[in-house]
Coordinates of C-alpha atoms and ligand atoms in Angstrom, one line a residue:
X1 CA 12.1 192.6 297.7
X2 CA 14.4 191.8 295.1
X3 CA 17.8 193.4 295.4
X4 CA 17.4 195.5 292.3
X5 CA 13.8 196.9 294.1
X6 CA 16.0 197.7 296.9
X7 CA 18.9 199.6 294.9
X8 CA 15.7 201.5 293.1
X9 CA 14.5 202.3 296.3
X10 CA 17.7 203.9 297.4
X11 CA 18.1 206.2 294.5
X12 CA 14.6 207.2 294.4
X13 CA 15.1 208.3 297.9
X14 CA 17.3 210.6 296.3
X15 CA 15.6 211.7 292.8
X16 CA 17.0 209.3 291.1
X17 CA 15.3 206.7 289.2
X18 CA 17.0 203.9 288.0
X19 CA 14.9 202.7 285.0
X20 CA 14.8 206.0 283.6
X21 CA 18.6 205.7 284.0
X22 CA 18.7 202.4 282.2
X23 CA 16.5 203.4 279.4
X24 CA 19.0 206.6 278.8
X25 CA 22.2 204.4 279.3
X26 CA 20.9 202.1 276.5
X27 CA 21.0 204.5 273.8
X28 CA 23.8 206.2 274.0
X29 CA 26.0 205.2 271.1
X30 CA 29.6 204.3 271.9
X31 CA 32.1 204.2 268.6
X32 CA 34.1 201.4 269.3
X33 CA 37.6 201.4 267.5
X34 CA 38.4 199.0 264.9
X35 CA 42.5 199.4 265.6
X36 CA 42.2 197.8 268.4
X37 CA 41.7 193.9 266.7
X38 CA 45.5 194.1 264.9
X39 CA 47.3 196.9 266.5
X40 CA 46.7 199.8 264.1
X41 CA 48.6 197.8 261.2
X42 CA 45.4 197.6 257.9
X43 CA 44.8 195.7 255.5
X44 CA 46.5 197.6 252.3
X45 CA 49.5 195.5 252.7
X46 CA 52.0 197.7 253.6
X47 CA 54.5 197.5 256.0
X48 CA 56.2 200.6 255.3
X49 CA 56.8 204.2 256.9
X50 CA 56.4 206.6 259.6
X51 CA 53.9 205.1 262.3
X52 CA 53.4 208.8 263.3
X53 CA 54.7 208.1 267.0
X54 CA 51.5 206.1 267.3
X55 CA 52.9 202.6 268.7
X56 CA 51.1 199.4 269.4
X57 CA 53.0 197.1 271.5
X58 CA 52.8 193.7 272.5
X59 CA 52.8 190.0 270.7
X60 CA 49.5 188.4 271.9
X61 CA 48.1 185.7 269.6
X62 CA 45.0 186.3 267.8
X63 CA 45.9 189.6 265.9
X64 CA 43.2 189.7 263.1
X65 CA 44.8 190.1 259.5
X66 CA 42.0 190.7 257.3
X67 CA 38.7 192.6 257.5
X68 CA 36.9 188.9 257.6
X69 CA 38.9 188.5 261.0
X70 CA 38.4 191.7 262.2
X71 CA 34.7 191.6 261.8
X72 CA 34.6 188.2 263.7
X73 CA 36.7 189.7 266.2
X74 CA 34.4 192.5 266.8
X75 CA 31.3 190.5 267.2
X76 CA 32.5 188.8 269.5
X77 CA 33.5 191.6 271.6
X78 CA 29.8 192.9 270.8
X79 CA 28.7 189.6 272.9
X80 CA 29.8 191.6 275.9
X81 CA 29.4 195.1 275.2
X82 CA 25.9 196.4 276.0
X83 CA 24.1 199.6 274.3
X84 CA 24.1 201.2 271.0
X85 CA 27.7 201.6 269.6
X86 CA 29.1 202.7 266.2
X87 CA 32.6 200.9 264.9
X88 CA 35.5 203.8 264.1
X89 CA 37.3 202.6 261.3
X90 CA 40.6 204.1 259.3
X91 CA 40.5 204.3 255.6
X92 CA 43.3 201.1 255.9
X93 CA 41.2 199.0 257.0
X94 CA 39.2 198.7 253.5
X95 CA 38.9 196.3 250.7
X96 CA 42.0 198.2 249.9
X97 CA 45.2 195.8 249.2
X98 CA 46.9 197.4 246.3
X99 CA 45.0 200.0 246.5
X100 CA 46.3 204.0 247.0
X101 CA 45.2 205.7 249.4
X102 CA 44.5 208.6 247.1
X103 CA 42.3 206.3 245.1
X104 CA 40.0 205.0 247.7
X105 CA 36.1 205.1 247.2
X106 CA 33.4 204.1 248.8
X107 CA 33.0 200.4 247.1
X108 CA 36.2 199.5 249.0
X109 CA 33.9 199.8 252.4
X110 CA 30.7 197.7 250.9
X111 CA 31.7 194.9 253.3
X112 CA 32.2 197.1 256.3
X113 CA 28.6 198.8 255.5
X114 CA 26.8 195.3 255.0
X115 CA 28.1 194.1 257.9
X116 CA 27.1 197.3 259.9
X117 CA 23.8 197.0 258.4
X118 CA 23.1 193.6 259.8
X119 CA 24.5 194.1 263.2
X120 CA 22.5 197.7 263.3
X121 CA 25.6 199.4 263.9
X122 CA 26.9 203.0 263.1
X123 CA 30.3 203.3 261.2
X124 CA 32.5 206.5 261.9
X125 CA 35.4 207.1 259.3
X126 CA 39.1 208.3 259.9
X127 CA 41.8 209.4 256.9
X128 CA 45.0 207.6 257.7
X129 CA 47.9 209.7 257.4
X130 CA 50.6 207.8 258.7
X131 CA 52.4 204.9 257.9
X132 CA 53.1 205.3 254.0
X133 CA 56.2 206.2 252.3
X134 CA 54.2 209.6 251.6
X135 CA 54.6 210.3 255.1
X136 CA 57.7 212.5 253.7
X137 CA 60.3 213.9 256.5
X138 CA 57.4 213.3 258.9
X139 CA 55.3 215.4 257.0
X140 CA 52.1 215.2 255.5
X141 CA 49.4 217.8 255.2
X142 CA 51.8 220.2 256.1
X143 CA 55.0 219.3 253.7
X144 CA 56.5 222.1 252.2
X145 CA 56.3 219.8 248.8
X146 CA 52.7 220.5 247.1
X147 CA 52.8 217.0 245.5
X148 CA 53.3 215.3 249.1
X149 CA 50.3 217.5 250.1
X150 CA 47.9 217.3 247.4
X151 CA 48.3 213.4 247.8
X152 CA 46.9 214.0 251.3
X153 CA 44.5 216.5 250.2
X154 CA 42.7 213.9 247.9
X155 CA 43.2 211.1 250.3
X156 CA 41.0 213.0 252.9
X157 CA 38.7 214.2 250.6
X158 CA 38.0 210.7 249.6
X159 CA 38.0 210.0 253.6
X160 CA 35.0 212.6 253.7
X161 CA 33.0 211.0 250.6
X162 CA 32.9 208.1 252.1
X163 CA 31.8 208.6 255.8
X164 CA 28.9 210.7 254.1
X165 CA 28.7 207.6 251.8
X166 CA 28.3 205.4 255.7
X167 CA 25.9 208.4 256.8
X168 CA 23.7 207.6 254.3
X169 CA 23.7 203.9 253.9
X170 CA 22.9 203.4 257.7
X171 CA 20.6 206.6 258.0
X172 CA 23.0 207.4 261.1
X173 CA 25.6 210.5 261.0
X174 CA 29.2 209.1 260.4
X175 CA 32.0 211.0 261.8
X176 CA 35.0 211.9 260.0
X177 CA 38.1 212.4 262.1
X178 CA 41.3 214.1 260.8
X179 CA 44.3 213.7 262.4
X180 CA 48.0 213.7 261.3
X181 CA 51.4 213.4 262.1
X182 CA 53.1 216.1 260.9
X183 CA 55.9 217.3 263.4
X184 CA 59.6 217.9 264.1
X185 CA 61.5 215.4 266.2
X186 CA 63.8 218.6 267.6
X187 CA 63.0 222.3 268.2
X188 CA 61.6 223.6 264.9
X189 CA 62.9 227.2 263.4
X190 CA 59.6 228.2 262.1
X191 CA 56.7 227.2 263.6
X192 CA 54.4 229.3 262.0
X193 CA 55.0 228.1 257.8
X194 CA 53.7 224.3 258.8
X195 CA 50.6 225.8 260.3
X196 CA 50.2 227.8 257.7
X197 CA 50.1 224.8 255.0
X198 CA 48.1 222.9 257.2
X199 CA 45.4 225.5 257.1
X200 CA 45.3 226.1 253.4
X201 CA 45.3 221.9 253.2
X202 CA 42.5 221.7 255.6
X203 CA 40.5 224.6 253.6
X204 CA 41.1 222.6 250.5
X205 CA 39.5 219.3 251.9
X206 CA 36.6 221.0 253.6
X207 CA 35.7 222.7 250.8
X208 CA 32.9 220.2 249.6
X209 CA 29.7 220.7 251.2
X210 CA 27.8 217.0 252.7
X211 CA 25.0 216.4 254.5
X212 CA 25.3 217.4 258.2
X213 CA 23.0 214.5 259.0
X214 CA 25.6 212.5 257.2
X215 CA 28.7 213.7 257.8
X216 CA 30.6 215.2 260.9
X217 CA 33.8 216.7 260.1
X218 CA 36.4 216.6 263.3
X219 CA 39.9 217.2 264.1
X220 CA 41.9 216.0 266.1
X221 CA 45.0 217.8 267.7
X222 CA 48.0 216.5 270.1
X223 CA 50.6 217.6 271.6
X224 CA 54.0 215.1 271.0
X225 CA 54.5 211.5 269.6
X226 CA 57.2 209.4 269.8
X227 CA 60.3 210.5 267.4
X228 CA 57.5 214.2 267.4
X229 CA 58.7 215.5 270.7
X230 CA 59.6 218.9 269.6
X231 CA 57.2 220.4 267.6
X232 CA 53.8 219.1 266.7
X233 CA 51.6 221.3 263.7
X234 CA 48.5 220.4 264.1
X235 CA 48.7 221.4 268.8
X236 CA 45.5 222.1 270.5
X237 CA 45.2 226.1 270.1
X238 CA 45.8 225.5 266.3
X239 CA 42.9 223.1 265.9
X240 CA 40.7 224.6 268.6
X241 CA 40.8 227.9 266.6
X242 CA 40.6 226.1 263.1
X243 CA 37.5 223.9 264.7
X244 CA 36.0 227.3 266.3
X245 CA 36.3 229.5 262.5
X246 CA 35.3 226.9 260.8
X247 CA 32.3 225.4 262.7
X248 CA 34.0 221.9 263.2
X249 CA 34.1 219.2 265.7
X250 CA 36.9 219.1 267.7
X251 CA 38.1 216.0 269.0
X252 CA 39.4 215.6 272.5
X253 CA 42.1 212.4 273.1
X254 CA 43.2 211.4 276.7
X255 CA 46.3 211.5 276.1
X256 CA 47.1 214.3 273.8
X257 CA 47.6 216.8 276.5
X258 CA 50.5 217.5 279.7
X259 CA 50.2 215.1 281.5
X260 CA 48.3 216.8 284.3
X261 CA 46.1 217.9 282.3
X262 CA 42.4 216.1 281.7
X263 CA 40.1 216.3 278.6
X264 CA 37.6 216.1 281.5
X265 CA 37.8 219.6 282.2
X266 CA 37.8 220.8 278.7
X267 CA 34.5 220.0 277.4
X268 CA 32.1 222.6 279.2
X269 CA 34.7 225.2 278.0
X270 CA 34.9 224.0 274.3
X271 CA 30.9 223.0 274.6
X272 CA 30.8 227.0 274.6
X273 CA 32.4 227.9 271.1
X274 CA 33.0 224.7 268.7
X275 CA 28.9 222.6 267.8
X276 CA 30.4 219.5 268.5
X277 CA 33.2 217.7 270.7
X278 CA 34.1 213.9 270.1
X279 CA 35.5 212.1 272.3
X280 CA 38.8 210.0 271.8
X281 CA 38.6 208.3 275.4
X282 CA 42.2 206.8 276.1
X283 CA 44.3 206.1 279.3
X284 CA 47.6 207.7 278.7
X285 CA 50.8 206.3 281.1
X286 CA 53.4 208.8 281.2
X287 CA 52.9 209.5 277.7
X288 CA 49.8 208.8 274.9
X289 CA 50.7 205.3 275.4
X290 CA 47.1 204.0 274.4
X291 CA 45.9 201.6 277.7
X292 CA 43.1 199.9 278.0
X293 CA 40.6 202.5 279.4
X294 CA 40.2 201.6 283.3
X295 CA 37.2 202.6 285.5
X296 CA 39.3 205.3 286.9
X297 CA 38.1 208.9 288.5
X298 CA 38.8 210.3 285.0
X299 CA 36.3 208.2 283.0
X300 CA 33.7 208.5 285.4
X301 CA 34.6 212.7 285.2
X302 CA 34.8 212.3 282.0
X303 CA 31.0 210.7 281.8
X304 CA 29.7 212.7 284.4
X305 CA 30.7 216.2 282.5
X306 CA 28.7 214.8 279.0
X307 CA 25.7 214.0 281.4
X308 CA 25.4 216.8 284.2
X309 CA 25.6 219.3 281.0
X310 CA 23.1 217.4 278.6
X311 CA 25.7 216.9 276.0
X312 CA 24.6 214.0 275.1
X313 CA 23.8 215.2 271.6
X314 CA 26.9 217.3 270.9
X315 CA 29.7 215.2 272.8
X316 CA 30.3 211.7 270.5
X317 CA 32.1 209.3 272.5
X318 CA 34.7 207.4 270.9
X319 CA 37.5 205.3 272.3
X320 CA 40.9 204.9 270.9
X321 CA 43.5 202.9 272.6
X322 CA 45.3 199.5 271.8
X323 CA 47.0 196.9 273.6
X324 CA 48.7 194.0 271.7
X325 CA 49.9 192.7 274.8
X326 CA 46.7 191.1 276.0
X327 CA 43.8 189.5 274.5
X328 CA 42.6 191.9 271.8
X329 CA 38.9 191.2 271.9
X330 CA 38.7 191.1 275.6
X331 CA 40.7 194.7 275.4
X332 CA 37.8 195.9 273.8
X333 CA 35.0 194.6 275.9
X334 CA 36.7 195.5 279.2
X335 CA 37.5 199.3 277.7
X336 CA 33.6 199.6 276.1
X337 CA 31.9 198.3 279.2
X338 CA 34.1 200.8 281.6
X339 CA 33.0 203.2 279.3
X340 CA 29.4 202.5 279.6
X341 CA 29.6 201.9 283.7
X342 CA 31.3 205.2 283.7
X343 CA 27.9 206.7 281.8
X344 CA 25.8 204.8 284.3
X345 CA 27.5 206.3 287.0
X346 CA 26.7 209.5 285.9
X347 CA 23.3 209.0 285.3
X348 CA 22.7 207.6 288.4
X349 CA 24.7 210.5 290.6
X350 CA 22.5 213.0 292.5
X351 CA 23.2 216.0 290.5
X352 CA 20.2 218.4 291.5
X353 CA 21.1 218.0 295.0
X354 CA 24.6 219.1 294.6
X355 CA 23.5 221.6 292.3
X356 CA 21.2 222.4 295.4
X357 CA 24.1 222.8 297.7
X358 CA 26.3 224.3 295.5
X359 CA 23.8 227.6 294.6
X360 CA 23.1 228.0 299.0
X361 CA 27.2 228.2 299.0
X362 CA 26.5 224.7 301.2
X363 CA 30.0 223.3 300.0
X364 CA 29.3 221.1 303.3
X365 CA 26.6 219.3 302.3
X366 CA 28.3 219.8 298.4
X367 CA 31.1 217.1 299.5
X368 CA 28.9 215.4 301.7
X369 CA 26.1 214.4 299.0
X370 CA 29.5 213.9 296.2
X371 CA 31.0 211.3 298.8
X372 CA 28.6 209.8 300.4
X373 CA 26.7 208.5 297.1
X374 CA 29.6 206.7 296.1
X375 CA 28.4 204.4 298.0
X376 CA 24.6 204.0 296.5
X377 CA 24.2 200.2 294.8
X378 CA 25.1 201.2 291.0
X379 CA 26.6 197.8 290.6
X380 CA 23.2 196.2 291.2
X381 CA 22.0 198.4 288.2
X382 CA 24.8 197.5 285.9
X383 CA 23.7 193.8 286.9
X384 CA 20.0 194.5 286.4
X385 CA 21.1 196.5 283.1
X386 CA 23.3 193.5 281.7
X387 CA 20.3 190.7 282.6
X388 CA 18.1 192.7 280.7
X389 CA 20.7 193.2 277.3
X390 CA 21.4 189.5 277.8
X391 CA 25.3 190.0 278.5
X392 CA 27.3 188.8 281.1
X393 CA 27.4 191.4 284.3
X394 CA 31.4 190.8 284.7
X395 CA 33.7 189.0 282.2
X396 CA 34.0 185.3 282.5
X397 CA 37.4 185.3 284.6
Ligands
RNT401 C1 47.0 209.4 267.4 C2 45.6 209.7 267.5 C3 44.7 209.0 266.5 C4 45.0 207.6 266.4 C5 44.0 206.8 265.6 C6 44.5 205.5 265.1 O1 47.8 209.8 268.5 O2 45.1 209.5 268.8 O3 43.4 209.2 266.9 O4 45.2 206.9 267.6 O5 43.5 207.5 264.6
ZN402 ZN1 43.0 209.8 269.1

């Protein structure tokens, strides 16, 4: 018997079956991030302004410069990363040098979509609010200047144009994720004003109506930044209750939270009031530092709360970290694939049989099923998975 047969046989012995698993596995769509191929820099040609507290670190070779080199970065990251997947790209990243950021339009994304097209690949969209000299005091959506917000407003109205503009070209719904800087480096007076403006902004760009086949609108809160340690406007109870009123997405990032506290645990909550969660899988180190996203207890939670719940069509998985310290395409590939072994995991765990347990109050055989199946072969399906998809089952080392 071949040693896949075998591992087959194993979880069949308990109700799982591993094909079924694969088949499901396959089509789940992971949004790979584009900032990842030049450490969240674009392609507008600016070098100027507030990063936002977002920092890429690290002076590997190979940092892509262009959206040419990007592209030809990705696909070869997409050697090695199995399953459906979407590419998450910032509004910098266009056919945009010289161009302002309230000017954008969908023409400056032709490339992207014709690329996307060929490679049958999703696109999801994000409005980049940081690092431009209209970042203002560290303000943008927020500023108590209406020219400095109205710039933003049009900016992210744009942003929303043209992920419905990707939703419709590729006949797959495009997300659209806002998030922005705005914050106090030191203990704020007023904290209530900035919220204030940044709900009468947000009003103003989510006024137009799209297609909801075309266009998901998300948002994306946090809860400090480097040089934004004392006051963030845009924290999670602000856009949980924005996302919840509104009828938005809300997007959960690793490491926008205390750091004890996991996104893990926050989707069957949220999965209760807001129609859609995305995912911004990260792996924060003592702060939102951005790692490479590791096969760790928290992506496997993390995977095992969108599957045990049959989430699957209201939790988009997205990943957002960057690493210029190491090989940027094999950053991706090792990040994407955890991502999807953390997915296989899930499908693969026995959950009826700790469901079981759990409803006879049998917390015995609960921890007993939970620890003892950590053992069952998964690997040999991730190796049966990867023959099948025709991509290597570990990284050439
Ligand atoms: C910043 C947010 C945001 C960015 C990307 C580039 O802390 O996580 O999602 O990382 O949009
Ligand atoms: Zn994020």
């Amino acid at each position: 018997m071949s040693i896949y047969k075998q591992a087959k046989q194993a979880y069949s012995e308990v109700g799982i079956d591993t094909d079924a698993a694969i088949f499901a596995l396959d089509a789940i769509p992971i949004s790979v991030h584009c900032w990842q191929g030049d450490d969240v820099r674009g392609f507008e040609g600016l070098s100027t302004g507030d990063t936002g507290g977002i920092q890429a670190t690290g002076n590997h070779p190979g940092r892509a410069a262009n959206a040419d080199e990007l592209r030809k970065s990705l696909d070869a990251a997409f050697k090695t990363i199995p399953g459906a997947a979407k590419v998450n790209l910032h509004a910098m990243y266009g056919d945009v040098a010289g161009v302002s950021r309230d000017a954008i339009e969908p023409k400056h994304f032709k490339s992207w979509v014709d690329w996307a097209k060929s490679r049958k690949l999703g696109l999801d969209f994000n409005p980049t609010m940081f690092a431009h000299p209209k970042v203002e005091n560290g303000l943008t959506l927020s500023h108590p200047d209406k020219g400095v917000r109205e710039f933003w407003i049009e900016h992210a109205r744009r942003c929303r144009a043209i992920a419905a503009f990707f939703g419709l070209s590729l006949g797959q719904l495009s997300t659209m994720n806002l998030w922005v800087p705005d914050g106090y480096k030191d203990y704020p007076a007023d904290q209530l004003s900035p919220r204030r403006r940044l709900e009468d902004s947000l009003d103003e760009i989510f006024r137009d109506h799209y297609d909801p086949t075309c266009l998901l609108d998300s948002v994306e809160s946090k809860l400090f930044g480097i040089g934004v340690e004392g006051y963030t406007v845009g924290s999670h109870e602000f856009y949980m209750g924005y996302a919840v009123k509104n009828g938005l997405a809300l997007c959960l990032d690793s490491g926008h939270f205390h750091p004890t506290e996991v996104i893990s645990s926050k989707i069957s909550a949220l999965a209760l009031y807001v129609p859609k969660i995305l995912l911004h899988v990260s792996r924060p180190m003592r702060w939102d530092s951005d790692h490479v996203v590791l096969l760790d207890d928290e992506l496997i939670a993390i995977a095992r709360e969108v599957i045990r719940h049959n989430l699957l069509d209201r939790v988009h998985i997205g990943l957002d970290y960057f690493d210029g310290s190491i090989d940027r395409v094999t950053a991706w590939a090792i990040g994407a694939r955890n991502m999807r072994k953390a997915l296989l995991i899930a499908l693969l765990e026995p959950y009826r049989l700790l469901q079981k347990a759990e409803e006879m109050f049998n917390y015995t055989k609960r921890l007993q099923i939970m620890e003892e199946s950590k053992t069952l072969p998964w690997t040999v399906v991730w190796d049966e998975y990867c023959e099948r998809k025709e991509v290597p089952k570990r990284l050439k080392i």
